[in-house]
Amino acid sequence: YIGMLDLPGGSPKFDESLDETLYREILEETNLKVTKSKQFKCLVNIIDYATNKFRHTAVIYLAKAIGNIKQDPDGRDSNGSFWIDVNSINNLNC
């Protein structure tokens, strides 16, 4: 994923609901506070590499958020955040 675009996300902590995970991950990765959310879709993808298979589950939300977006890298899992036109997204940058 280095140098690629990705949606904010991550894995739930043991005692965390999916909604709680959404609120925490959005805040950690973008500095935005989710004020309203609704689960939109759940996608499951099996990724088959040469020696390993991975199951990736994506829970997609429609959400409203407030705050000032974090633009600088955090040194962990985000190189910063920015808004992009959905028509600019393609297989080469995501």
mmCIF file with all atom_site columns, C-alpha atoms in Angstrom:
data_model
loop_
_atom_site.group_PDB
_atom_site.id
_atom_site.type_symbol
_atom_site.label_atom_id
_atom_site.label_alt_id
_atom_site.label_comp_id
_atom_site.label_asym_id
_atom_site.label_entity_id
_atom_site.label_seq_id
_atom_site.pdbx_PDB_ins_code
_atom_site.Cartn_x
_atom_site.Cartn_y
_atom_site.Cartn_z
_atom_site.occupancy
_atom_site.B_iso_or_equiv
_atom_site.pdbx_formal_charge
_atom_site.auth_seq_id
_atom_site.auth_comp_id
_atom_site.auth_asym_id
_atom_site.auth_atom_id
_atom_site.pdbx_PDB_model_num
ATOM 1  C CA . TYR A 1 1  ? 0.000   0.000   0.000   1.00 0.00 ? 1  TYR A CA 1
ATOM 2  C CA . ILE A 1 2  ? 2.991   2.366   0.218   1.00 0.00 ? 2  ILE A CA 1
ATOM 3  C CA . GLY A 1 3  ? 2.306   5.386   -1.979  1.00 0.00 ? 3  GLY A CA 1
ATOM 4  C CA . MET A 1 4  ? -1.257  4.257   -2.676  1.00 0.00 ? 4  MET A CA 1
ATOM 5  C CA . LEU A 1 5  ? -4.598  5.744   -1.669  1.00 0.00 ? 5  LEU A CA 1
ATOM 6  C CA . ASP A 1 6  ? -6.732  3.902   0.849   1.00 0.00 ? 6  ASP A CA 1
ATOM 7  C CA . LEU A 1 7  ? -9.809  4.523   2.916   1.00 0.00 ? 7  LEU A CA 1
ATOM 8  C CA . PRO A 1 8  ? -9.380  4.924   6.661   1.00 0.00 ? 8  PRO A CA 1
ATOM 9  C CA . GLY A 1 9  ? -9.831  1.636   8.443   1.00 0.00 ? 9  GLY A CA 1
ATOM 10 C CA . GLY A 1 10 ? -8.495  -1.005  10.727  1.00 0.00 ? 10 GLY A CA 1
ATOM 11 C CA . SER A 1 11 ? -9.378  -3.963  12.869  1.00 0.00 ? 11 SER A CA 1
ATOM 12 C CA . PRO A 1 12 ? -11.745 -3.858  15.830  1.00 0.00 ? 12 PRO A CA 1
ATOM 13 C CA . LYS A 1 13 ? -10.227 -4.188  19.269  1.00 0.00 ? 13 LYS A CA 1
ATOM 14 C CA . PHE A 1 14 ? -11.420 -7.248  21.215  1.00 0.00 ? 14 PHE A CA 1
ATOM 15 C CA . ASP A 1 15 ? -14.135 -5.389  23.152  1.00 0.00 ? 15 ASP A CA 1
ATOM 16 C CA . GLU A 1 16 ? -15.107 -2.915  20.406  1.00 0.00 ? 16 GLU A CA 1
ATOM 17 C CA . SER A 1 17 ? -18.201 -2.829  18.178  1.00 0.00 ? 17 SER A CA 1
ATOM 18 C CA . LEU A 1 18 ? -17.894 -2.083  14.449  1.00 0.00 ? 18 LEU A CA 1
ATOM 19 C CA . ASP A 1 19 ? -19.352 1.388   15.049  1.00 0.00 ? 19 ASP A CA 1
ATOM 20 C CA . GLU A 1 20 ? -16.819 2.073   17.802  1.00 0.00 ? 20 GLU A CA 1
ATOM 21 C CA . THR A 1 21 ? -14.047 0.912   15.468  1.00 0.00 ? 21 THR A CA 1
ATOM 22 C CA . LEU A 1 22 ? -15.278 3.303   12.780  1.00 0.00 ? 22 LEU A CA 1
ATOM 23 C CA . TYR A 1 23 ? -15.262 6.290   15.154  1.00 0.00 ? 23 TYR A CA 1
ATOM 24 C CA . ARG A 1 24 ? -11.811 5.441   16.562  1.00 0.00 ? 24 ARG A CA 1
ATOM 25 C CA . GLU A 1 25 ? -10.136 4.715   13.219  1.00 0.00 ? 25 GLU A CA 1
ATOM 26 C CA . ILE A 1 26 ? -11.525 7.831   11.513  1.00 0.00 ? 26 ILE A CA 1
ATOM 27 C CA . LEU A 1 27 ? -10.287 9.966   14.413  1.00 0.00 ? 27 LEU A CA 1
ATOM 28 C CA . GLU A 1 28 ? -6.845  8.284   14.487  1.00 0.00 ? 28 GLU A CA 1
ATOM 29 C CA . GLU A 1 29 ? -6.236  8.413   10.747  1.00 0.00 ? 29 GLU A CA 1
ATOM 30 C CA . THR A 1 30 ? -7.925  11.678  9.719   1.00 0.00 ? 30 THR A CA 1
ATOM 31 C CA . ASN A 1 31 ? -8.407  13.670  12.938  1.00 0.00 ? 31 ASN A CA 1
ATOM 32 C CA . LEU A 1 32 ? -12.124 13.941  12.082  1.00 0.00 ? 32 LEU A CA 1
ATOM 33 C CA . LYS A 1 33 ? -14.859 13.174  14.629  1.00 0.00 ? 33 LYS A CA 1
ATOM 34 C CA . VAL A 1 34 ? -17.724 11.100  13.205  1.00 0.00 ? 34 VAL A CA 1
ATOM 35 C CA . THR A 1 35 ? -21.048 12.640  14.166  1.00 0.00 ? 35 THR A CA 1
ATOM 36 C CA . LYS A 1 36 ? -23.398 10.313  12.289  1.00 0.00 ? 36 LYS A CA 1
ATOM 37 C CA . SER A 1 37 ? -22.950 6.986   10.547  1.00 0.00 ? 37 SER A CA 1
ATOM 38 C CA . LYS A 1 38 ? -24.913 4.234   8.859   1.00 0.00 ? 38 LYS A CA 1
ATOM 39 C CA . GLN A 1 39 ? -23.556 0.884   7.729   1.00 0.00 ? 39 GLN A CA 1
ATOM 40 C CA . PHE A 1 40 ? -23.842 0.793   3.938   1.00 0.00 ? 40 PHE A CA 1
ATOM 41 C CA . LYS A 1 41 ? -22.322 -2.449  2.706   1.00 0.00 ? 41 LYS A CA 1
ATOM 42 C CA . CYS A 1 42 ? -20.144 -5.377  3.709   1.00 0.00 ? 42 CYS A CA 1
ATOM 43 C CA . LEU A 1 43 ? -17.672 -6.813  1.194   1.00 0.00 ? 43 LEU A CA 1
ATOM 44 C CA . VAL A 1 44 ? -15.602 -9.970  1.550   1.00 0.00 ? 44 VAL A CA 1
ATOM 45 C CA . ASN A 1 45 ? -12.598 -10.607 -0.655  1.00 0.00 ? 45 ASN A CA 1
ATOM 46 C CA . ILE A 1 46 ? -10.301 -13.636 -0.698  1.00 0.00 ? 46 ILE A CA 1
ATOM 47 C CA . ILE A 1 47 ? -6.786  -12.636 -1.733  1.00 0.00 ? 47 ILE A CA 1
ATOM 48 C CA . ASP A 1 48 ? -4.698  -15.532 -3.028  1.00 0.00 ? 48 ASP A CA 1
ATOM 49 C CA . TYR A 1 49 ? -0.964  -14.875 -3.076  1.00 0.00 ? 49 TYR A CA 1
ATOM 50 C CA . ALA A 1 50 ? 1.561   -17.497 -4.143  1.00 0.00 ? 50 ALA A CA 1
ATOM 51 C CA . THR A 1 51 ? 1.952   -18.998 -0.661  1.00 0.00 ? 51 THR A CA 1
ATOM 52 C CA . ASN A 1 52 ? -0.844  -17.441 1.409   1.00 0.00 ? 52 ASN A CA 1
ATOM 53 C CA . LYS A 1 53 ? -4.556  -16.795 1.291   1.00 0.00 ? 53 LYS A CA 1
ATOM 54 C CA . PHE A 1 54 ? -6.078  -13.840 3.097   1.00 0.00 ? 54 PHE A CA 1
ATOM 55 C CA . ARG A 1 55 ? -9.675  -12.989 3.840   1.00 0.00 ? 55 ARG A CA 1
ATOM 56 C CA . HIS A 1 56 ? -10.379 -9.253  3.839   1.00 0.00 ? 56 HIS A CA 1
ATOM 57 C CA . THR A 1 57 ? -13.746 -8.038  5.135   1.00 0.00 ? 57 THR A CA 1
ATOM 58 C CA . ALA A 1 58 ? -14.654 -4.411  4.463   1.00 0.00 ? 58 ALA A CA 1
ATOM 59 C CA . VAL A 1 59 ? -17.584 -2.817  6.256   1.00 0.00 ? 59 VAL A CA 1
ATOM 60 C CA . ILE A 1 60 ? -18.465 0.365   4.365   1.00 0.00 ? 60 ILE A CA 1
ATOM 61 C CA . TYR A 1 61 ? -20.234 3.236   6.109   1.00 0.00 ? 61 TYR A CA 1
ATOM 62 C CA . LEU A 1 62 ? -21.867 6.456   5.027   1.00 0.00 ? 62 LEU A CA 1
ATOM 63 C CA . ALA A 1 63 ? -20.673 8.974   7.591   1.00 0.00 ? 63 ALA A CA 1
ATOM 64 C CA . LYS A 1 64 ? -20.651 12.632  8.531   1.00 0.00 ? 64 LYS A CA 1
ATOM 65 C CA . ALA A 1 65 ? -17.660 14.026  10.366  1.00 0.00 ? 65 ALA A CA 1
ATOM 66 C CA . ILE A 1 66 ? -16.392 17.328  11.720  1.00 0.00 ? 66 ILE A CA 1
ATOM 67 C CA . GLY A 1 67 ? -12.976 18.784  12.447  1.00 0.00 ? 67 GLY A CA 1
ATOM 68 C CA . ASN A 1 68 ? -9.775  19.729  10.706  1.00 0.00 ? 68 ASN A CA 1
ATOM 69 C CA . ILE A 1 69 ? -8.365  16.949  8.573   1.00 0.00 ? 69 ILE A CA 1
ATOM 70 C CA . LYS A 1 70 ? -4.904  15.619  9.472   1.00 0.00 ? 70 LYS A CA 1
ATOM 71 C CA . GLN A 1 71 ? -2.631  16.275  6.530   1.00 0.00 ? 71 GLN A CA 1
ATOM 72 C CA . ASP A 1 72 ? 0.732   15.219  7.968   1.00 0.00 ? 72 ASP A CA 1
ATOM 73 C CA . PRO A 1 73 ? 2.033   11.644  8.306   1.00 0.00 ? 73 PRO A CA 1
ATOM 74 C CA . ASP A 1 74 ? 1.598   10.116  11.764  1.00 0.00 ? 74 ASP A CA 1
ATOM 75 C CA . GLY A 1 75 ? 4.596   7.765   11.532  1.00 0.00 ? 75 GLY A CA 1
ATOM 76 C CA . ARG A 1 76 ? 2.410   4.680   11.947  1.00 0.00 ? 76 ARG A CA 1
ATOM 77 C CA . ASP A 1 77 ? -0.148  3.855   9.295   1.00 0.00 ? 77 ASP A CA 1
ATOM 78 C CA . SER A 1 78 ? -1.134  7.128   7.652   1.00 0.00 ? 78 SER A CA 1
ATOM 79 C CA . ASN A 1 79 ? 0.802   9.427   5.349   1.00 0.00 ? 79 ASN A CA 1
ATOM 80 C CA . GLY A 1 80 ? -1.841  12.074  5.960   1.00 0.00 ? 80 GLY A CA 1
ATOM 81 C CA . SER A 1 81 ? -5.351  12.628  4.688   1.00 0.00 ? 81 SER A CA 1
ATOM 82 C CA . PHE A 1 82 ? -6.921  14.607  1.895   1.00 0.00 ? 82 PHE A CA 1
ATOM 83 C CA . TRP A 1 83 ? -10.138 14.745  -0.071  1.00 0.00 ? 83 TRP A CA 1
ATOM 84 C CA . ILE A 1 84 ? -10.117 13.388  -3.622  1.00 0.00 ? 84 ILE A CA 1
ATOM 85 C CA . ASP A 1 85 ? -12.714 13.432  -6.376  1.00 0.00 ? 85 ASP A CA 1
ATOM 86 C CA . VAL A 1 86 ? -14.186 9.958   -6.702  1.00 0.00 ? 86 VAL A CA 1
ATOM 87 C CA . ASN A 1 87 ? -13.631 10.135  -10.475 1.00 0.00 ? 87 ASN A CA 1
ATOM 88 C CA . SER A 1 88 ? -9.853  10.348  -9.861  1.00 0.00 ? 88 SER A CA 1
ATOM 89 C CA . ILE A 1 89 ? -9.741  6.921   -8.217  1.00 0.00 ? 89 ILE A CA 1
ATOM 90 C CA . ASN A 1 90 ? -8.438  4.036   -10.328 1.00 0.00 ? 90 ASN A CA 1
ATOM 91 C CA . ASN A 1 91 ? -6.629  0.689   -10.101 1.00 0.00 ? 91 ASN A CA 1
ATOM 92 C CA . LEU A 1 92 ? -3.234  2.401   -10.353 1.00 0.00 ? 92 LEU A CA 1
ATOM 93 C CA . ASN A 1 93 ? -3.591  4.665   -7.301  1.00 0.00 ? 93 ASN A CA 1
ATOM 94 C CA . CYS A 1 94 ? -5.730  2.549   -4.949  1.00 0.00 ? 94 CYS A CA 1
#
